[in-house]
Short mmCIF file of C-alpha atoms in Angstrom, two decimals:
data_model
loop_
_atom_site.label_atom_id
_atom_site.label_comp_id
_atom_site.label_asym_id
_atom_site.label_seq_id
_atom_site.Cartn_x
_atom_site.Cartn_y
_atom_site.Cartn_z
CA MET P 1 22.44 34.87 -19.08
CA THR P 2 24.04 33.09 -16.62
CA SER P 3 24.61 29.58 -17.54
CA SER P 4 23.86 27.02 -14.66
CA ALA P 5 27.38 25.55 -15.77
CA ASP P 6 29.21 28.91 -14.74
CA ALA P 7 27.46 29.19 -11.01
CA PRO P 8 26.30 27.11 -8.38
CA THR P 9 22.42 25.65 -8.85
CA PHE P 10 19.59 25.14 -6.74
CA SER P 11 16.52 23.17 -7.94
CA TRP P 12 13.09 22.46 -6.64
CA ARG P 13 10.28 20.24 -8.14
CA PHE P 14 7.20 19.47 -6.43
CA GLY P 15 4.28 17.79 -8.47
CA ALA P 16 2.16 14.69 -8.54
CA ARG P 17 3.17 10.55 -8.97
CA TRP P 18 1.17 8.23 -10.41
CA GLU P 19 2.44 4.25 -9.38
CA ASP P 20 2.15 0.81 -10.53
CA ILE P 21 2.29 -1.17 -7.68
CA ASP P 22 1.37 -4.95 -8.04
CA THR P 23 -1.60 -5.64 -5.01
CA PRO P 24 -1.37 -8.78 -3.29
CA ASP P 25 -4.62 -11.03 -3.48
CA LEU P 26 -4.79 -11.13 0.11
CA SER P 27 -8.58 -11.70 -0.28
CA SER P 28 -7.90 -15.02 -1.88
CA ASN P 29 -6.70 -15.85 2.06
CA VAL P 30 -10.74 -15.53 2.92
CA ALA P 31 -12.92 -18.24 1.84
CA ALA P 32 -16.51 -16.72 1.94
CA PRO P 33 -19.58 -17.95 -0.99
CA ILE P 34 -20.27 -14.41 -1.37
CA GLY P 35 -17.37 -12.62 -1.89
CA THR P 36 -15.33 -9.94 -1.26
CA GLY P 37 -15.32 -8.39 -4.65
CA LEU P 38 -12.60 -6.10 -4.16
CA GLU P 39 -11.05 -4.69 -7.14
CA PRO P 40 -6.94 -3.27 -6.96
CA PRO P 41 -6.70 0.71 -5.68
CA ASP P 42 -5.28 3.23 -7.67
CA THR P 43 -2.13 4.65 -6.07
CA VAL P 44 -1.71 8.00 -6.89
CA GLY P 45 0.25 10.68 -4.80
CA VAL P 46 2.97 13.56 -4.42
CA ARG P 47 6.65 13.71 -5.25
CA THR P 48 9.31 16.12 -4.21
CA ALA P 49 12.43 17.02 -5.84
CA PHE P 50 15.65 18.46 -5.12
CA SER P 51 19.55 19.33 -6.41
CA PHE P 52 22.20 21.14 -6.37
CA ARG P 53 25.27 21.80 -9.11
CA LEU P 54 28.64 22.94 -8.02
CA PRO P 55 30.93 23.66 -10.59
CA LEU P 56 35.02 22.30 -10.58
CA GLU P 57 37.33 23.23 -12.27
CA GLU P 58 37.89 23.11 -15.63
CA ALA P 59 39.57 20.15 -17.45
CA GLY P 60 40.38 19.36 -21.45
CA ILE P 61 36.51 18.80 -22.69
CA GLY P 62 35.09 22.01 -20.77
CA PRO P 63 33.92 22.48 -17.25
CA PHE P 64 33.07 19.66 -14.82
CA PHE P 65 30.40 19.49 -11.89
CA LEU P 66 28.99 17.51 -8.78
CA GLU P 67 25.67 17.56 -9.17
CA TRP P 68 23.05 15.36 -6.17
CA ASP P 69 20.01 14.62 -7.00
CA GLY P 70 17.41 13.71 -4.30
CA THR P 71 13.74 12.75 -4.12
CA ILE P 72 11.12 11.44 -2.01
CA SER P 73 7.78 10.38 -3.39
CA HIS P 74 4.53 9.07 -1.46
CA ALA P 75 1.42 7.52 -2.81
CA SER P 76 -0.99 5.48 -1.66
CA GLY P 77 -4.72 4.34 -2.51
CA SER P 78 -7.55 2.06 -1.19
CA SER P 79 -10.46 0.09 -2.94
CA ARG P 80 -13.70 -0.73 -0.12
CA THR P 81 -16.71 -2.86 -1.12
CA VAL P 82 -19.93 -3.77 1.20
CA VAL P 83 -21.37 -6.77 0.34
CA GLN P 84 -24.78 -8.33 1.13
CA PRO P 85 -25.29 -11.76 2.24
CA VAL P 86 -27.74 -13.67 0.20
CA GLY P 87 -29.87 -16.13 1.66
CA SER P 88 -30.18 -17.51 5.28
CA GLY P 89 -27.15 -18.33 6.47
CA PHE P 90 -23.11 -18.03 4.72
CA ASP P 91 -19.46 -19.36 6.13
CA LEU P 92 -16.49 -16.97 6.34
CA THR P 93 -13.03 -19.05 7.01
CA ALA P 94 -9.25 -17.92 7.10
CA GLY P 95 -6.45 -19.63 7.40
CA GLU P 96 -7.16 -23.58 8.39
CA PRO P 97 -9.07 -23.53 11.22
CA ALA P 98 -9.60 -27.30 12.93
CA GLY P 99 -10.85 -28.36 16.40
CA GLY P 100 -14.27 -26.41 16.82
CA SER P 101 -18.18 -27.24 15.92
CA ILE P 102 -20.99 -25.29 16.22
CA SER P 103 -24.92 -25.51 16.49
CA LEU P 104 -27.20 -22.75 15.58
CA THR P 105 -31.24 -22.31 15.32
CA THR P 106 -33.81 -19.62 14.64
CA THR P 107 -37.64 -20.15 14.09
CA THR P 108 -40.37 -17.64 14.20
CA ASP P 109 -44.46 -18.05 14.56
CA LEU P 110 -46.72 -15.81 15.62
CA THR P 111 -45.99 -16.01 18.95
CA GLY P 112 -42.34 -14.15 17.93
CA ALA P 113 -39.00 -15.08 17.75
CA THR P 114 -36.18 -17.37 19.27
CA ALA P 115 -32.37 -17.46 18.23
CA ALA P 116 -30.29 -20.40 20.42
CA GLY P 117 -26.59 -21.63 19.72
CA THR P 118 -24.35 -24.09 20.97
CA ILE P 119 -20.35 -23.45 20.06
CA TYR P 120 -17.57 -26.10 21.43
CA PHE P 121 -13.80 -25.17 20.73
CA THR P 122 -10.39 -26.61 21.17
CA ASP P 123 -7.56 -24.61 20.60
CA SER P 124 -4.15 -25.83 19.51
CA SER P 125 -2.93 -26.44 22.70
CA ASP P 126 -5.97 -28.23 23.55
CA ASP P 127 -7.71 -25.37 25.95
CA ASP P 128 -11.18 -25.90 25.64
CA ALA P 129 -14.09 -23.45 25.64
CA GLY P 130 -17.83 -23.32 25.03
CA ILE P 131 -20.85 -21.17 25.10
CA MET P 132 -24.43 -21.80 25.12
CA ALA P 133 -27.09 -18.76 24.57
CA PHE P 134 -30.88 -18.71 24.21
CA ALA P 135 -33.21 -15.63 23.12
CA HIS P 136 -36.70 -15.03 22.80
CA SER P 137 -38.93 -11.77 21.46
CA PRO P 138 -42.60 -12.15 22.12
CA ALA P 139 -44.55 -10.75 18.80
CA GLY P 140 -44.40 -6.66 18.86
CA ASN P 141 -42.79 -4.16 17.18
CA GLY P 142 -40.89 -2.70 20.15
CA ASN P 143 -39.54 -6.46 21.83
CA ALA P 144 -35.75 -7.28 20.96
CA VAL P 145 -32.84 -8.79 22.09
CA THR P 146 -29.42 -8.72 21.56
CA GLN P 147 -26.63 -10.22 23.06
CA TYR P 148 -23.09 -11.88 22.40
CA ALA P 149 -20.55 -13.67 24.55
CA THR P 150 -16.90 -14.69 24.81
CA SER P 151 -15.20 -17.10 26.28
CA GLY P 152 -11.10 -17.42 25.35
CA THR P 153 -8.54 -19.83 25.37
CA ARG P 154 -4.53 -19.80 25.70
CA THR P 155 -4.49 -19.63 21.58
CA GLY P 156 -7.84 -18.38 20.62
CA ALA P 157 -11.65 -17.68 21.64
CA ALA P 158 -14.55 -18.72 20.77
CA PHE P 159 -17.88 -16.27 20.06
CA LEU P 160 -21.78 -16.30 20.04
CA ALA P 161 -24.41 -14.29 19.02
CA LEU P 162 -28.33 -13.77 19.02
CA VAL P 163 -30.60 -11.33 17.43
CA THR P 164 -34.16 -11.45 18.13
CA ARG P 165 -36.83 -9.02 17.09
CA GLY P 166 -40.83 -9.40 17.56
CA THR P 167 -41.67 -8.24 13.94
CA PRO P 168 -40.54 -11.66 14.13
CA SER P 169 -37.21 -12.36 12.72
CA ALA P 170 -34.04 -13.87 14.32
CA ALA P 171 -30.66 -14.87 13.30
CA ALA P 172 -28.01 -16.28 15.25
CA TYR P 173 -24.12 -16.11 14.96
CA ALA P 174 -20.68 -17.52 15.86
CA ALA P 175 -17.25 -18.30 15.23
CA PHE P 176 -13.99 -19.49 16.77
CA ALA P 177 -10.61 -18.92 15.84
CA ASP P 178 -7.13 -19.50 17.44
CA ASP P 179 -3.63 -19.11 15.75
CA ARG P 180 -4.72 -22.02 12.91
CA GLY P 181 -7.42 -19.68 11.53
CA LEU P 182 -10.74 -18.38 11.85
CA PHE P 183 -13.95 -19.96 11.19
CA PHE P 184 -17.36 -18.09 11.21
CA GLN P 185 -21.27 -19.19 11.20
CA ALA P 186 -24.40 -17.06 10.07
CA LEU P 187 -27.48 -18.25 10.20
CA GLY P 188 -31.39 -16.87 9.88
CA ASP P 189 -32.52 -13.33 8.84
CA LEU P 190 -28.95 -11.44 8.13
CA GLN P 191 -31.44 -8.41 6.67
CA GLY P 192 -28.81 -5.37 7.53
CA SER P 193 -25.83 -7.76 8.29
CA VAL P 194 -22.84 -7.06 5.60
CA VAL P 195 -19.69 -8.16 5.12
CA ARG P 196 -17.29 -5.23 4.66
CA SER P 197 -13.75 -5.68 2.84
CA THR P 198 -11.22 -3.06 2.45
CA VAL P 199 -7.74 -2.83 0.91
CA GLU P 200 -4.87 0.41 1.23
CA GLN P 201 -1.96 0.46 -0.54
CA ARG P 202 1.06 3.17 0.96
CA ALA P 203 4.07 3.17 -1.19
CA ASN P 204 7.03 5.81 0.14
CA HIS P 205 10.58 6.50 -2.00
CA PHE P 206 13.56 7.84 -1.43
CA ASP P 207 16.41 8.37 -3.85
CA GLN P 208 19.76 9.94 -4.42
CA THR P 209 22.10 10.37 -6.87
CA LEU P 210 25.93 11.92 -7.17
CA TRP P 211 26.81 13.07 -10.41
CA LEU P 212 29.71 14.03 -12.50
CA GLY P 213 29.20 15.16 -15.45
CA ALA P 214 30.41 18.14 -18.09
CA PRO P 215 28.37 19.99 -20.37
CA LEU P 216 29.62 20.31 -24.19
CA ASP P 217 28.32 22.85 -26.83
CA LEU P 218 27.71 21.38 -30.38
CA GLY P 219 27.81 24.85 -31.34
CA ASN P 220 24.07 24.39 -33.14
CA GLY P 221 22.26 25.78 -30.42
CA TRP P 222 22.27 22.22 -28.40
CA THR P 223 24.39 21.69 -25.17
CA ILE P 224 24.43 18.15 -24.21
CA THR P 225 25.67 16.92 -20.69
CA PRO P 226 27.24 13.35 -20.04
CA ARG P 227 27.17 12.43 -16.87
CA PHE P 228 28.12 9.32 -14.22
CA GLY P 229 27.91 8.18 -10.59
CA PRO P 230 26.48 6.19 -7.65
CA THR P 231 22.80 5.99 -6.91
CA TYR P 232 21.10 4.69 -3.86
CA ARG P 233 17.23 4.51 -3.61
CA SER P 234 15.16 2.78 -1.46
CA THR P 235 11.08 1.37 -1.57
CA ARG P 236 8.46 0.47 1.01
CA GLN P 237 5.35 -0.76 0.24
CA ASP P 238 2.63 -1.78 3.23
CA THR P 239 -0.77 -3.58 2.31
CA VAL P 240 -3.76 -3.79 4.88
CA PHE P 241 -6.35 -5.82 3.80
CA ARG P 242 -9.25 -6.35 6.26
CA THR P 243 -12.60 -8.25 6.05
CA GLU P 244 -14.86 -8.44 8.67
CA VAL P 245 -18.71 -9.13 9.46
CA ASP P 246 -20.65 -6.02 10.72
CA ILE P 247 -23.71 -7.83 12.33
CA ASP P 248 -27.09 -5.89 12.41
CA GLU P 249 -28.20 -5.71 16.27
CA SER P 250 -31.11 -4.55 17.45
CA ILE P 251 -32.04 -0.35 17.37
CA VAL P 252 -34.40 -1.20 20.31
CA SER P 253 -32.47 -3.37 23.19
CA GLY P 254 -29.52 -4.97 23.65
CA VAL P 255 -25.90 -4.35 23.12
CA ALA P 256 -23.54 -3.35 20.13
CA MET P 257 -22.27 -6.60 17.87
CA PRO P 258 -18.52 -6.21 17.91
CA ALA P 259 -17.24 -6.94 14.46
CA ILE P 260 -15.93 -10.52 13.39
CA GLY P 261 -12.94 -11.18 10.58
CA TYR P 262 -9.97 -11.63 9.20
CA GLN P 263 -6.82 -8.98 8.29
CA GLU P 264 -3.82 -9.35 7.06
CA THR P 265 -0.67 -6.50 6.37
CA VAL P 266 2.31 -7.05 4.48
CA LYS P 267 5.39 -4.93 4.73
CA LEU P 268 7.33 -4.90 1.67
CA SER P 269 11.01 -3.00 1.45
CA ALA P 270 14.14 -2.72 -0.52
CA ASP P 271 17.04 -1.11 -0.85
CA TYR P 272 19.12 -0.39 -4.04
CA TYR P 273 22.71 0.46 -4.32
CA GLY P 274 24.23 0.85 -7.91
CA VAL P 275 25.50 3.49 -11.05
CA VAL P 276 23.87 5.60 -13.52
CA SER P 277 24.80 6.70 -16.47
CA GLY P 278 22.76 9.80 -18.18
CA LEU P 279 22.88 12.00 -21.00
CA SER P 280 20.83 15.48 -21.06
CA ALA P 281 20.45 17.94 -24.28
CA GLU P 282 18.89 21.62 -23.82
CA THR P 283 18.65 23.96 -26.90
CA PRO P 284 16.50 27.27 -26.84
CA VAL P 285 13.43 27.26 -27.71
CA ALA P 286 12.23 31.12 -27.78
CA GLU P 287 13.33 34.13 -26.13
CA ASN P 288 13.58 32.95 -22.41
CA VAL P 289 12.66 29.64 -22.80
CA ARG P 290 14.96 26.15 -23.06
CA PHE P 291 13.63 22.52 -24.03
CA GLN P 292 15.48 19.98 -22.10
CA ILE P 293 15.31 15.96 -22.29
CA ASN P 294 17.28 13.67 -19.48
CA PHE P 295 17.59 10.17 -19.67
CA SER P 296 19.56 8.06 -17.44
CA ALA P 297 20.14 4.06 -16.81
CA GLY P 298 22.24 1.68 -14.41
CA VAL P 299 22.67 -1.31 -12.98
CA ALA P 300 22.22 -2.03 -9.06
CA HIS P 301 22.50 -4.50 -6.15
CA TYR P 302 19.09 -4.70 -4.27
CA ARG P 303 17.68 -6.22 -0.73
CA ALA P 304 14.33 -6.88 -0.23
CA ARG P 305 12.18 -7.75 2.72
CA LEU P 306 8.91 -9.35 3.49
CA ASP P 307 7.21 -9.06 6.96
CA ASN P 308 3.45 -10.42 6.93
CA ARG P 309 1.17 -10.64 9.80
CA ALA P 310 -2.80 -11.94 9.67
CA THR P 311 -4.71 -12.02 12.77
CA ALA P 312 -8.09 -12.88 13.35
CA ILE P 313 -10.51 -9.77 14.81
CA PHE P 314 -12.16 -10.94 17.79
CA PRO P 315 -13.93 -8.88 20.52
CA GLU P 316 -11.52 -7.76 22.73
CA ALA P 317 -7.90 -9.21 21.19
CA ASP P 318 -6.90 -9.87 18.10
CA ILE P 319 -5.35 -13.39 17.01
CA SER P 320 -2.57 -13.84 15.85
CA LEU P 321 -3.22 -16.15 13.25
CA SER P 322 0.65 -16.41 11.32
CA SER P 323 3.48 -14.38 11.04
CA GLY P 324 6.19 -14.39 8.74
CA LYS P 325 10.02 -13.04 7.47
CA GLN P 326 11.40 -13.04 4.30
CA ARG P 327 14.52 -12.31 2.32
CA ARG P 328 15.49 -11.61 -1.41
CA SER P 329 18.49 -9.97 -2.71
CA GLY P 330 20.28 -9.71 -6.73
CA GLY P 331 20.94 -7.68 -8.99
CA THR P 332 18.64 -5.37 -11.13
CA PHE P 333 17.89 -2.62 -14.03
CA LEU P 334 16.42 1.02 -13.75
CA ALA P 335 16.24 3.64 -16.14
CA ASP P 336 14.43 7.09 -15.81
CA VAL P 337 13.40 9.76 -18.65
CA SER P 338 12.09 13.07 -18.54
CA ALA P 339 11.22 16.37 -20.26
CA ALA P 340 11.64 19.96 -19.02
CA LEU P 341 10.59 23.28 -19.95
CA ILE P 342 12.54 25.85 -18.09
CA LEU P 343 11.22 29.73 -18.35
CA SER P 344 13.71 32.41 -17.46
CA SER P 345 12.29 35.82 -16.87
CA HIS P 346 15.27 36.74 -14.31
CA GLU P 347 19.13 36.31 -14.68
CA SER P 348 19.16 34.17 -11.92
CA LEU P 349 15.80 32.49 -11.42
CA SER P 350 13.54 30.38 -14.13
CA VAL P 351 10.30 28.05 -13.93
CA LYS P 352 10.57 25.03 -14.86
CA PHE P 353 7.75 22.54 -16.00
CA GLU P 354 8.95 18.67 -16.28
CA ALA P 355 7.39 15.11 -17.01
CA GLY P 356 9.15 11.58 -16.36
CA THR P 357 8.60 8.39 -15.78
CA SER P 358 11.31 5.66 -13.22
CA PHE P 359 11.61 1.66 -14.21
CA LEU P 360 12.77 0.16 -12.20
CA ALA P 361 13.28 -3.94 -13.14
CA ASP P 362 13.16 -5.65 -9.49
CA VAL P 363 10.41 -4.26 -6.84
CA PRO P 364 9.23 -6.67 -3.92
CA VAL P 365 6.16 -7.72 -4.31
CA TYR P 366 4.05 -10.66 -2.64
CA ARG P 367 2.62 -13.58 -4.41
CA SER P 368 1.22 -16.97 -2.68
CA GLY P 369 2.72 -16.12 0.34
CA THR P 370 6.18 -15.33 -1.32
CA LEU P 371 8.79 -12.82 -1.70
CA GLU P 372 8.92 -12.40 -5.43
CA THR P 373 10.21 -9.41 -7.44
CA ASP P 374 8.62 -7.72 -10.52
CA ASP P 375 8.95 -4.76 -12.71
CA THR P 376 7.25 -1.50 -11.68
CA GLN P 377 7.02 2.32 -13.21
CA SER P 378 5.96 5.61 -12.01
CA TYR P 379 4.85 9.16 -13.96
CA TYR P 380 5.00 11.81 -12.71
CA LEU P 381 4.30 15.38 -13.17
CA ALA P 382 5.89 18.37 -11.45
CA VAL P 383 6.83 22.56 -11.33
CA GLY P 384 9.48 23.95 -9.56
CA LEU P 385 12.02 26.55 -9.43
CA VAL P 386 15.74 26.94 -10.48
CA HIS P 387 18.04 29.48 -9.15
CA ARG P 388 21.61 30.36 -10.26
CA PHE P 389 23.75 31.68 -7.29
#
């Protein structure tokens, strides 16, 4: 059998990846008595790895080689919840809204259902908006009215919606928002209206390392390979939190109600430049089967970035509440451990089954509006091909 130290070798591996990702608690930015009930999502995905080893001239302790290792990973996850309001009213607040007043009323009796509302709003630039509306549905299952109106200002907008049914039932909804925050209020028969919340996470990683190493035959069946080289790693993580009120409109007449709510997008990224040293050990365990373990550790300098943007979800346009950028840099530690079985039934081609874990001490996280770092660990299972030229 030809040794991989004697000939150029190409390896390709593909598998699943599990990621331990810190989920920003963005739902805490929204105040609602009914809550959101979101759980952090499980983040899983795929991992593709390539490596190419090129033997060099022999020197003293044995043949040296150069090896390039590259890995591309993607993981994602999401969590969703739907909450039914309890009682005859609730409020939803995001940011620090100010400058508005809302008055809502609903009544039902033998003659039918009535809803009315008034909203007056002054935005952060002192521009005003006001809406008044009234709706009535006579008693009877076929009678219903659904209506809404919006009024824009220089930095925000006001919203008012009324729903009446001859069953009878009545509900009224109002909201205003500008660059300071969002305030939403609901009153009346809210059965059918729900608050939907979602958090979605996506993470992408790209790693590459250039190794200089030399295999050493210990004479007892084991071959160890010390190696050393520069490494570059990058991480990109996006988190999107969205919570919105889905207003239950009449199914008989009227218009479809737009969603009102809050959305925040957090983009975290980091680049790592460092050096690593490692050791591989390999031994035959059966005919045409070899067992391999790999360990590496190193230090790196990182540069982390945060970009986040919060918006109020409003009819016809999203209103920007806040946006910001932050930067952070420093030194960090990284390590990788893996084990593999290599099955060689062909002179130049082998099948490789591998499991491993990666640790990174400083990964950017978003907590309480601040860019921080924390350690993270990922796990993977992979199968691939090893070809010796």
